[in-house]
mmCIF file of C-alpha atoms in Angstrom:
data_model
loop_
_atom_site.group_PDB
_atom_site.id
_atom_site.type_symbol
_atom_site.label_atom_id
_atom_site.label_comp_id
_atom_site.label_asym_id
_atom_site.label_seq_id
_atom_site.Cartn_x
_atom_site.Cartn_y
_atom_site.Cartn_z
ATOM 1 C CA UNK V 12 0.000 0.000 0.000
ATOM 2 C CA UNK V 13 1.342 3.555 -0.337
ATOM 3 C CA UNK V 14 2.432 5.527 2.271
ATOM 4 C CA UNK V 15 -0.497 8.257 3.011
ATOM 5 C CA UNK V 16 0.683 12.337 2.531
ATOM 6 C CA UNK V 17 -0.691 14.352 5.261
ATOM 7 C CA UNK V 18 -0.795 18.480 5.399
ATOM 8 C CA UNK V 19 -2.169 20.061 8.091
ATOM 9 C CA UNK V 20 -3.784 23.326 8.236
ATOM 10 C CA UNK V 21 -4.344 25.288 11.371
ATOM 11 C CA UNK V 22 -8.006 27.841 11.622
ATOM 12 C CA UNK V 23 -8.083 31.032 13.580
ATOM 13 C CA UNK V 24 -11.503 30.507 14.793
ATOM 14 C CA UNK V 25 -13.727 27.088 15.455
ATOM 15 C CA UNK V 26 -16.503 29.237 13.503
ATOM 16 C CA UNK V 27 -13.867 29.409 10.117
ATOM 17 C CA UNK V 28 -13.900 25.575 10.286
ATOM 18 C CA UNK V 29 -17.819 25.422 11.059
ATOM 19 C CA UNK V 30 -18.419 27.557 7.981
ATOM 20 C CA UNK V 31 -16.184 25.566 5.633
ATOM 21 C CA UNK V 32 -17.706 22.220 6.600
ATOM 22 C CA UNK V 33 -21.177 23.609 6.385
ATOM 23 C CA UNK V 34 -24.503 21.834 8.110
ATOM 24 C CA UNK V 35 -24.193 17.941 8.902
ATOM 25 C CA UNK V 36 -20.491 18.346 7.591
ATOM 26 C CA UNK V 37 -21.800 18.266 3.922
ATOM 27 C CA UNK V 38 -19.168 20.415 2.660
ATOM 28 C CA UNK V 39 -16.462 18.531 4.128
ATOM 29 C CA UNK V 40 -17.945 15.528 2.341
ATOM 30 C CA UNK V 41 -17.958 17.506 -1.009
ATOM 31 C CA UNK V 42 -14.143 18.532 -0.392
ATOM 32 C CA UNK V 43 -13.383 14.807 0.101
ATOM 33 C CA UNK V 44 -15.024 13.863 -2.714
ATOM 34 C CA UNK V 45 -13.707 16.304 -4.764
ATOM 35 C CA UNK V 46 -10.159 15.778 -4.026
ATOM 36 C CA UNK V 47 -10.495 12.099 -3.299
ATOM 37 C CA UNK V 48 -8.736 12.786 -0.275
ATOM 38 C CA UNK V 49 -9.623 12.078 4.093
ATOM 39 C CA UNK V 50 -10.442 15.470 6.067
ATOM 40 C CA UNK V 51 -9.758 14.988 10.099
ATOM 41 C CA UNK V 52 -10.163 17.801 12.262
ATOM 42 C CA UNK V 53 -8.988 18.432 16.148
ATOM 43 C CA UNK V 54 -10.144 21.606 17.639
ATOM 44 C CA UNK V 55 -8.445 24.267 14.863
ATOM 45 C CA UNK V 56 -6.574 22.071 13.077
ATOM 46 C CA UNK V 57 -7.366 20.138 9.887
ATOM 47 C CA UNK V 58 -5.639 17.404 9.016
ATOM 48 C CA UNK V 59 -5.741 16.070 5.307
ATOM 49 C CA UNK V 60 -4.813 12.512 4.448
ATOM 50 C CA UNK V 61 -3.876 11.101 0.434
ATOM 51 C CA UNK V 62 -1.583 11.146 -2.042
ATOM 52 C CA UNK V 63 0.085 13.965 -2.052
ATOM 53 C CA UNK V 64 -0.493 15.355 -5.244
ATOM 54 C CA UNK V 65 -4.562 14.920 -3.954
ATOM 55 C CA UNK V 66 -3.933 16.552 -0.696
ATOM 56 C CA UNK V 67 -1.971 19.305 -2.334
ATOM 57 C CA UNK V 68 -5.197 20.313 -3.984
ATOM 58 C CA UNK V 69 -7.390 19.982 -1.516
ATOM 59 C CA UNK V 70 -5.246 22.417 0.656
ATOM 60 C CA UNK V 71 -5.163 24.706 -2.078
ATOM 61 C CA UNK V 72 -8.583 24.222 -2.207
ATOM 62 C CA UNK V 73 -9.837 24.578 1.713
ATOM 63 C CA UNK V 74 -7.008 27.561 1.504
ATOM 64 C CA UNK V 75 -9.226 29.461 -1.155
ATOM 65 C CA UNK V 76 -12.594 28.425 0.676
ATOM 66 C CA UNK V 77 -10.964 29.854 4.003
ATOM 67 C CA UNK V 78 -10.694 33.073 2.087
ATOM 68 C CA UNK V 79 -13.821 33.343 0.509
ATOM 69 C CA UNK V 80 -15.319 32.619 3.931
ATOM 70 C CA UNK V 81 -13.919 35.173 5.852
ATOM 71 C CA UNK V 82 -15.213 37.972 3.244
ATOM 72 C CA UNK V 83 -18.600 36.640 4.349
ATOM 73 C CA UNK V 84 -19.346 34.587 1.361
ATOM 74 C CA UNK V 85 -21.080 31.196 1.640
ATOM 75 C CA UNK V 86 -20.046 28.049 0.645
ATOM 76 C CA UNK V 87 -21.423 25.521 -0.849
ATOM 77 C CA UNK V 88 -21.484 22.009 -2.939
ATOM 78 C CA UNK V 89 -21.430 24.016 -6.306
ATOM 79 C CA UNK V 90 -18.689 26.653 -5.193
ATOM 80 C CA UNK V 91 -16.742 23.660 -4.111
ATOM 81 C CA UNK V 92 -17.183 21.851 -7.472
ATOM 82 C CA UNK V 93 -16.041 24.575 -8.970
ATOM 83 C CA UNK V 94 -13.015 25.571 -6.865
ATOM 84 C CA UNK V 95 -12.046 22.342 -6.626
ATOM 85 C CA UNK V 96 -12.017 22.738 -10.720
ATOM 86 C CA UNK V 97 -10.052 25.633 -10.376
ATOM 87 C CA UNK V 98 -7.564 24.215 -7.676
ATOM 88 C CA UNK V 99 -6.843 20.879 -10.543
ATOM 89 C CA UNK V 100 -5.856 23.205 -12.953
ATOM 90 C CA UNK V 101 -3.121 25.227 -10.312
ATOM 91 C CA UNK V 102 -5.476 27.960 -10.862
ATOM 92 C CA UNK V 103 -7.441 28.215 -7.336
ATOM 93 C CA UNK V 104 -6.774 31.860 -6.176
ATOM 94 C CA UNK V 105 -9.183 32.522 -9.226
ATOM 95 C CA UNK V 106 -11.960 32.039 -7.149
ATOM 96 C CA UNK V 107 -11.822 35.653 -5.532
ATOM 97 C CA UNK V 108 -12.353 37.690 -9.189
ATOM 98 C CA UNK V 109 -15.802 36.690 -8.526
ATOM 99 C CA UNK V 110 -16.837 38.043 -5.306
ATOM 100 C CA UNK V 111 -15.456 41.341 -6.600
ATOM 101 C CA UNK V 112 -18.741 43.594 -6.766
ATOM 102 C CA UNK V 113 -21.865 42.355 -7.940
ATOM 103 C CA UNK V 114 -23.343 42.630 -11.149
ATOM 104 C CA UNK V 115 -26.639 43.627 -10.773
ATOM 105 C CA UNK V 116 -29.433 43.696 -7.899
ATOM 106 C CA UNK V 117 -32.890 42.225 -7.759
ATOM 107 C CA UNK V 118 -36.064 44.111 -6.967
ATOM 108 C CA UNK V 119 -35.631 42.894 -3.267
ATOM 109 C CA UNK V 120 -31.954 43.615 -3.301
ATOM 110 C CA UNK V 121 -29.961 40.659 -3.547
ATOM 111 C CA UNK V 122 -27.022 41.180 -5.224
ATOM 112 C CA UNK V 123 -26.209 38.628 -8.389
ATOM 113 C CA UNK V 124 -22.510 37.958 -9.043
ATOM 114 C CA UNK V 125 -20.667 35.852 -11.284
ATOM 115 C CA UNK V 126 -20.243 32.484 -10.321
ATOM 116 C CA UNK V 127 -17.877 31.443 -12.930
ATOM 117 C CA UNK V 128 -15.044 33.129 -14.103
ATOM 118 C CA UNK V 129 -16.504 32.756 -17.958
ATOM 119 C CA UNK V 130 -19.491 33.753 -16.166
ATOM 120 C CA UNK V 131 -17.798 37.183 -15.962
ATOM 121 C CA UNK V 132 -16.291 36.937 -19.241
ATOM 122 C CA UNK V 133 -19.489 36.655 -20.633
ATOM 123 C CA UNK V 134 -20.537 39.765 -18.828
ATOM 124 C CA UNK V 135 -17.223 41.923 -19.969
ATOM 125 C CA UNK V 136 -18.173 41.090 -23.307
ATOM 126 C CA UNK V 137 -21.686 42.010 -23.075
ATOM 127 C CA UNK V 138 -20.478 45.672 -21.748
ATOM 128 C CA UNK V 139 -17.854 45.878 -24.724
ATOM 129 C CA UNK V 140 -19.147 44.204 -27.489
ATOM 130 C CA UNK V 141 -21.941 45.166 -29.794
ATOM 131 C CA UNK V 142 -22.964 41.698 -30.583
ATOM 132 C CA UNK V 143 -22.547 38.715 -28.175
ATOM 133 C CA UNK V 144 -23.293 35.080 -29.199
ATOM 134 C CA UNK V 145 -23.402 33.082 -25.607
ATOM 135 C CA UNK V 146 -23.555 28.962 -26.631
ATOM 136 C CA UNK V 147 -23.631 26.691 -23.815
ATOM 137 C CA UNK V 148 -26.097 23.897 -21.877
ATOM 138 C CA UNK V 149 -28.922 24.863 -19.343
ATOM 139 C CA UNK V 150 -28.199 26.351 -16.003
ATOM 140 C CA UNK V 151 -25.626 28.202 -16.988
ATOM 141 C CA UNK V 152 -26.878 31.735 -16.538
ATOM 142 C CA UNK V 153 -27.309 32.760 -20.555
ATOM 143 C CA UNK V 154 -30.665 34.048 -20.028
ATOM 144 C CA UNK V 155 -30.486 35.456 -16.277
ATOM 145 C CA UNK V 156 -27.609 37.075 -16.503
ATOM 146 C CA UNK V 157 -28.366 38.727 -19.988
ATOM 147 C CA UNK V 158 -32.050 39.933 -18.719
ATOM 148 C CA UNK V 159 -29.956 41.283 -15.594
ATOM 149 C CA UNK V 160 -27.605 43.497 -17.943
ATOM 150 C CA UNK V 161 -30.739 44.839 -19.915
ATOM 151 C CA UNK V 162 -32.633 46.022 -16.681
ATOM 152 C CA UNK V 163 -29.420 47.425 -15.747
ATOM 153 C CA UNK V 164 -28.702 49.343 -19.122
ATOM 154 C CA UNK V 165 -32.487 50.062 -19.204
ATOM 155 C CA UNK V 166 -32.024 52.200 -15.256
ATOM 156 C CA UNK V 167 -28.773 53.664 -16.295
ATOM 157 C CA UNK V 168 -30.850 55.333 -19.314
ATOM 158 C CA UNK V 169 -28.274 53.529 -21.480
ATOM 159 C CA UNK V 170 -30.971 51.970 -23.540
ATOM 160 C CA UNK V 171 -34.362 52.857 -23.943
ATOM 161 C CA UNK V 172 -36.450 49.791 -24.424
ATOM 162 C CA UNK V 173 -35.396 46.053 -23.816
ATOM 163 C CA UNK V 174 -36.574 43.793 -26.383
ATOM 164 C CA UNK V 175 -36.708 39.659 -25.751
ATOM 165 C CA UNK V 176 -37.669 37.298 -27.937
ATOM 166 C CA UNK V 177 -37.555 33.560 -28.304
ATOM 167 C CA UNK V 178 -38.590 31.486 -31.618
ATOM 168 C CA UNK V 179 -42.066 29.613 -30.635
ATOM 169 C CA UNK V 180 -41.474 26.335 -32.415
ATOM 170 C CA UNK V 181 -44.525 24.358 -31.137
ATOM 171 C CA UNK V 182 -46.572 27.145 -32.354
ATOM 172 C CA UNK V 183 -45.126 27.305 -35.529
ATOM 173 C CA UNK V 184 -44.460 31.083 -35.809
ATOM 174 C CA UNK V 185 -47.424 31.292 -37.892
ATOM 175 C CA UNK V 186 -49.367 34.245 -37.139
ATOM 176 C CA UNK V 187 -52.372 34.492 -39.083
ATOM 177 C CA UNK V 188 -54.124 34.104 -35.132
ATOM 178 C CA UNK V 189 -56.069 37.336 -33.631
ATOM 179 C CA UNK V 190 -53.461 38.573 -30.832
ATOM 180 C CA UNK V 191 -55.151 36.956 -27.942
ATOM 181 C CA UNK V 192 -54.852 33.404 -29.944
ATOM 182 C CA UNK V 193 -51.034 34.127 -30.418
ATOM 183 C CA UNK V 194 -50.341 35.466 -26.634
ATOM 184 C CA UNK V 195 -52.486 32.064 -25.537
ATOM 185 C CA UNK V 196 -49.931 30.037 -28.368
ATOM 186 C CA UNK V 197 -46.517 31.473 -27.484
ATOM 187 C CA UNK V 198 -47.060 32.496 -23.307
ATOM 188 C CA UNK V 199 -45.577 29.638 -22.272
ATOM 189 C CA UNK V 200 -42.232 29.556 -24.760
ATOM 190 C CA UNK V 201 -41.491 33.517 -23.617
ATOM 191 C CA UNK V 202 -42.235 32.426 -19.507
ATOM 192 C CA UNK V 203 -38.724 32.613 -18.660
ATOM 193 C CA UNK V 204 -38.120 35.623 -19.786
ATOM 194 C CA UNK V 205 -40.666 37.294 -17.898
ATOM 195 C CA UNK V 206 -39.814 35.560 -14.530
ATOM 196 C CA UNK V 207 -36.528 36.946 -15.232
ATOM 197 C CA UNK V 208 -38.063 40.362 -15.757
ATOM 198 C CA UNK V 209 -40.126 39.864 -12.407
ATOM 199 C CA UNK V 210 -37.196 39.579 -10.394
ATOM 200 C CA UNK V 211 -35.041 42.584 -11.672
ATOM 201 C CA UNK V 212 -37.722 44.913 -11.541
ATOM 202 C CA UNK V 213 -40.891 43.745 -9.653
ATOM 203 C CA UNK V 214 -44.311 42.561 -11.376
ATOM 204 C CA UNK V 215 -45.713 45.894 -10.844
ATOM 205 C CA UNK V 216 -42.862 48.005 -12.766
ATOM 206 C CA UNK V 217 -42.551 45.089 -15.570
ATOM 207 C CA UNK V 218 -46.254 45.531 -16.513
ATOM 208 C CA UNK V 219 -46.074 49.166 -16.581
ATOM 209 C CA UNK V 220 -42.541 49.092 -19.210
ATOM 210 C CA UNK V 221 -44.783 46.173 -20.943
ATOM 211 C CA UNK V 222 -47.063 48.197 -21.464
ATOM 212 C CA UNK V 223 -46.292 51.475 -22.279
ATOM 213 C CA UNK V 224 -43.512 49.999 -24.803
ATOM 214 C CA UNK V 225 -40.118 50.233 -22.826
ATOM 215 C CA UNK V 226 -40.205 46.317 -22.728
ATOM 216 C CA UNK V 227 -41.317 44.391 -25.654
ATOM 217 C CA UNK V 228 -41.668 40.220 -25.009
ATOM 218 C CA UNK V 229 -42.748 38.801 -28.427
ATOM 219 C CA UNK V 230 -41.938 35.782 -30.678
ATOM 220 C CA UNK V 231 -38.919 35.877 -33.148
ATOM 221 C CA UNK V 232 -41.363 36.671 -36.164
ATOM 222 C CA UNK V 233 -42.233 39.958 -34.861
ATOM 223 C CA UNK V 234 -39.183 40.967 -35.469
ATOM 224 C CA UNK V 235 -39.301 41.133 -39.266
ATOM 225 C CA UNK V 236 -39.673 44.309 -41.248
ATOM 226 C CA UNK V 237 -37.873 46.213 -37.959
ATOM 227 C CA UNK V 238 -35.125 48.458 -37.379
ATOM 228 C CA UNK V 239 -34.617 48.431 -33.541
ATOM 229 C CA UNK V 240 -32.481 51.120 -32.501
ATOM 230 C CA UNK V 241 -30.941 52.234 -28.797
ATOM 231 C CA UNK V 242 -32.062 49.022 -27.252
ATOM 232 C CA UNK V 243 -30.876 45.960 -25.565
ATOM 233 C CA UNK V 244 -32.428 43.223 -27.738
ATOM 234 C CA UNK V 245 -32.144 39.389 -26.630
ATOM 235 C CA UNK V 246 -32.657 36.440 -28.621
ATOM 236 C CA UNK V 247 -32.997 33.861 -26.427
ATOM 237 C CA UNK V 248 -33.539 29.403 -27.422
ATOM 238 C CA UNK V 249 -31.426 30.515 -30.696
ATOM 239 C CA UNK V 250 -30.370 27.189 -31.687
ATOM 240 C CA UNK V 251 -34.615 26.783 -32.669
ATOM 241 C CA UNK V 252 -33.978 29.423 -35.307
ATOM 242 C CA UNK V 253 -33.423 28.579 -38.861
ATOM 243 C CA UNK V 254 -30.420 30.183 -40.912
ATOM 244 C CA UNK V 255 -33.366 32.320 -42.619
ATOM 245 C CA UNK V 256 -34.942 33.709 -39.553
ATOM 246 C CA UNK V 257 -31.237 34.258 -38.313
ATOM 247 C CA UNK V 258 -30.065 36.658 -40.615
ATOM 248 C CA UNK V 259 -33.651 38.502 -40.007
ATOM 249 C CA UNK V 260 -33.093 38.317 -36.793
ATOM 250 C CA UNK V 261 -29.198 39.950 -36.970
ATOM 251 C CA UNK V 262 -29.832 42.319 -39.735
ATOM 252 C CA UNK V 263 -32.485 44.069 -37.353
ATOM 253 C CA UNK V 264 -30.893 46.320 -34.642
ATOM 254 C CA UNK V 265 -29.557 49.724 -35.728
ATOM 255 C CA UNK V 266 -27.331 52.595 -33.872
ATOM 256 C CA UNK V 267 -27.025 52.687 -30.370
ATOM 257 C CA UNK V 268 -27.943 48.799 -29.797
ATOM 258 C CA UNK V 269 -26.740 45.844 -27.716
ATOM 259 C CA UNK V 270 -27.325 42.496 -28.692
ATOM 260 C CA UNK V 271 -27.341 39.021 -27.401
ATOM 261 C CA UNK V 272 -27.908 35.266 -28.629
ATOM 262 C CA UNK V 273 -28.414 32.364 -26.469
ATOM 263 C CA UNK V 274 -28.815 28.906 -26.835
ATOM 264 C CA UNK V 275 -28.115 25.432 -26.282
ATOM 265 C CA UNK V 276 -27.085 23.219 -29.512
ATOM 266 C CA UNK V 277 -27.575 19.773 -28.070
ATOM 267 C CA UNK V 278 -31.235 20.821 -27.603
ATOM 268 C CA UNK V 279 -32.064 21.749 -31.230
ATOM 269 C CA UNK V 280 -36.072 20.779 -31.922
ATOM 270 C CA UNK V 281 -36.183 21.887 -35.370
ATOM 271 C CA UNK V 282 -37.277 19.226 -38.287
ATOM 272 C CA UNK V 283 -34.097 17.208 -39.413
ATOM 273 C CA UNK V 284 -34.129 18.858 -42.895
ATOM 274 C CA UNK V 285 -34.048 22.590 -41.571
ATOM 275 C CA UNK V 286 -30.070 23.406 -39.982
ATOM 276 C CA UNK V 287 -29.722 25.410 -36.999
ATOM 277 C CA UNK V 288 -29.444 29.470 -37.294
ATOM 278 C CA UNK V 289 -27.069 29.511 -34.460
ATOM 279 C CA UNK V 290 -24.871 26.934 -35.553
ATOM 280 C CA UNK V 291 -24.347 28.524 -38.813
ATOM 281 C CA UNK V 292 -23.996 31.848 -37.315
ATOM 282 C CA UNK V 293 -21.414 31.572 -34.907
ATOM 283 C CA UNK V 294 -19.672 29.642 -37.682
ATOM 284 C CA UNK V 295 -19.872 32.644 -40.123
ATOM 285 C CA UNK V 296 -19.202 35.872 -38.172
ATOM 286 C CA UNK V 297 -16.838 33.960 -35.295
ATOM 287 C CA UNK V 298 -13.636 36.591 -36.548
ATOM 288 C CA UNK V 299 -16.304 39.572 -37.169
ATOM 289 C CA UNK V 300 -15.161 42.562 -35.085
ATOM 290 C CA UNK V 301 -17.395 43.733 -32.117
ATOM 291 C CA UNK V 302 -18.884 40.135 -32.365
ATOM 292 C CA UNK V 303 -17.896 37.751 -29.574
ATOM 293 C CA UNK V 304 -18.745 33.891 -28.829
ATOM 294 C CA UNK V 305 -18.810 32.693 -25.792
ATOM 295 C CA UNK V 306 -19.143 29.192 -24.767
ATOM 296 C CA UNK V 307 -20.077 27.441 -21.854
ATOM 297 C CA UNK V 308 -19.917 23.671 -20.759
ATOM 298 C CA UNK V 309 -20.919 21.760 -17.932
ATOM 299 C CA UNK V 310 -18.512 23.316 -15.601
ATOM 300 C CA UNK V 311 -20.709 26.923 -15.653
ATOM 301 C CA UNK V 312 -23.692 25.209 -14.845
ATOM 302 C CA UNK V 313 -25.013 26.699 -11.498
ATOM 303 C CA UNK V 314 -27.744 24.805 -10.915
ATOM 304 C CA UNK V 315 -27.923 21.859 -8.536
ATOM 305 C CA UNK V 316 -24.519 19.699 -8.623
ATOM 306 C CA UNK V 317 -26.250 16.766 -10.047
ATOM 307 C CA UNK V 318 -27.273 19.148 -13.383
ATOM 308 C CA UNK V 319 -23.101 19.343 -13.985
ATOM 309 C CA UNK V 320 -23.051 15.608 -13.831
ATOM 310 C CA UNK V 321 -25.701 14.747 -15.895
ATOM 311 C CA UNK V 322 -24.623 17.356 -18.402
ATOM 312 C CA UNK V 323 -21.363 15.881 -18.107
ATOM 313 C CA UNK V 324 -22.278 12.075 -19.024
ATOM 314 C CA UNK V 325 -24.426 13.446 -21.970
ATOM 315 C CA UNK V 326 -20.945 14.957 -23.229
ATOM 316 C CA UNK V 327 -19.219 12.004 -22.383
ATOM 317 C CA UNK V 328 -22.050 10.064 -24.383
ATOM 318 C CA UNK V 329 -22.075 11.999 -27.906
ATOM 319 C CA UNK V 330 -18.290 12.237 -27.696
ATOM 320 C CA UNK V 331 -17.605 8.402 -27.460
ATOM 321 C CA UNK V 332 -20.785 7.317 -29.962
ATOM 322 C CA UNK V 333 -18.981 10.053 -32.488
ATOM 323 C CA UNK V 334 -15.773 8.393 -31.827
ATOM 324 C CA UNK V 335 -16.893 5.128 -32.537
ATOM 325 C CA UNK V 336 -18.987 6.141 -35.850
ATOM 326 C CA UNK V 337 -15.394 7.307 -37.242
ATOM 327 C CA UNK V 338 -13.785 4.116 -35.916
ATOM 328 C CA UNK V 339 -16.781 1.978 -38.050
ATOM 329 C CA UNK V 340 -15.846 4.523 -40.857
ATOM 330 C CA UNK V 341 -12.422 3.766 -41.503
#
């Protein structure tokens, strides 16, 4: 058997150590899991047990946690996961660009900060860039965090009107409906967006903007025919647009506009014989100036822990059935 490293790291207070192993020592559990190391503690003193290149991570790690604690942040299963990420690539003290300021503030005044650091990329390129294509699985924070920059721009009298819109396939986007029929059709594709809206700005102020015309919700094929100026216009479920309704969609916005694209591309529900806008997109205008891509992948998600994993083995899955197509090909 080999020998066992052990690194020991010594706490100011028994409430430092409290907050990093959190409630029925579920943290600790996470850290050990993690780093596939033992944690032992003895009054202040923690006392990590593995191979050593393990247990140099995890004290990296608990180090970067320590910190994060005492400027009053939280910690939990997914900041772990995501530290521990971090701390694996020699890249732990990371962590702290994130609790630098907050992004934005809800109606009841928490703050929302990045939780990844392309979390924040995706931000700094939303503030410098004119057109921003975000790509990346659910529970990543494509939609909040975009919907929190437009309520944002919209208060600092940056923009004048925020404009979201999502492709209704289900319904079609046929629209030869009196309005009430189309609301009823495409209500329930565009019901993200507005509980985003809701909790930036309050249900009373979001019907107010809605409307007196500051905040437009509406399917993709409104959009046609428009020239949407000094707004913050997001397309949101992009990868259910066609390359047609794309370019429509890009060749809208005039001076004094901000615009985003979201979407996941393994959840595509178009027919088989119509491509995806996105995909084709991002491929085309990828080296365009004041256009930026950002991608996300499992390790953004900031959902529930198990969400990373599952993401993760669906990854795992495509990757090794496209591996062995091309192995059946040669």
């Amino acid at each position: 058997m080999d020998k066992q490293f052990v690194r020991e790291i010594e706490f100011d207070t028994m409430d430092d150590l409290m907050a990093l192993f959190g409630s029925f020592d579920e943290n600790a559990k996470a850290i050990e899991s993690e780093t596939r190391t033992k944690i032992i503690s003895k009054d202040t003193t923690l006392k990590i047990i593995g191979d050593r290149t393990d247990v140099e991570i995890c004290e990296q790690l608990i180090i970067s946690l320590l910190k994060m604690i005492k400027k009053g942040e939280k910690i939990d299963e997914t900041k772990i996961a995501y530290a521990s990420e971090l701390a694996k690539d020699g890249n732990a003290e990371a962590i702290h660009e994130l609790m630098e300021g907050s992004i934005a503030v809800t109606n009841k005044g928490r703050q929302i900060k990045c939780k990844t650091l392309m979390q924040k990329r995706y931000i700094e390129e939303i503030k410098n860039k004119t057109l921003v294509f975000c790509v990346g699985p659910a529970g990543t924070g494509k939609t909040y965090l975009a919907v929190a920059m437009a309520v944002k721009a919209l208060k600092n009298k940056e923009i004048e009107r925020i404009i979201l819109t999502r492709p209704a396939v289900e319904a079609g986007e046929k629209l030869g409906f009196l309005p009430g029929d189309l609301q009823n059709k495409v209500d329930p594709y565009l019901r993200p967006l507005y509980d985003a809206l809701y909790e930036f700005m309050g249900a009373e102020t979001f019907a107010r903007h809605l409307e007196n015309g500051i905040i437009e919700v509406a399917p993709l094929a409104y959009m046609r025919g428009r020239t949407l100026t000094e707004s913050f216009i997001l397309l949101d479920e992009a990868q259910n647009c066609t390359r047609e309704q794309m370019k429509m969609f890009l060749t809208r916005f005039g001076e004094g506009s901000s615009v985003i694209v979201t979407g996941d591309i393994t959840q595509i529900d178009l027919p088989k014989k119509s491509s995806s806008g996105l995909v084709h997109a991002v491929k085309v205008l990828k080296n365009v100036d004041e256009i930026s891509v950002i991608n996300f992948t499992h390790k953004d998600v900031v959902r529930h822990r198990l969400v990373q994993r599952i993401i993760k083995a669906y990854e795992k899955f495509e990757k090794d059935r496209s591996s062995s197509g091309k192995s059946r090909r040669k």
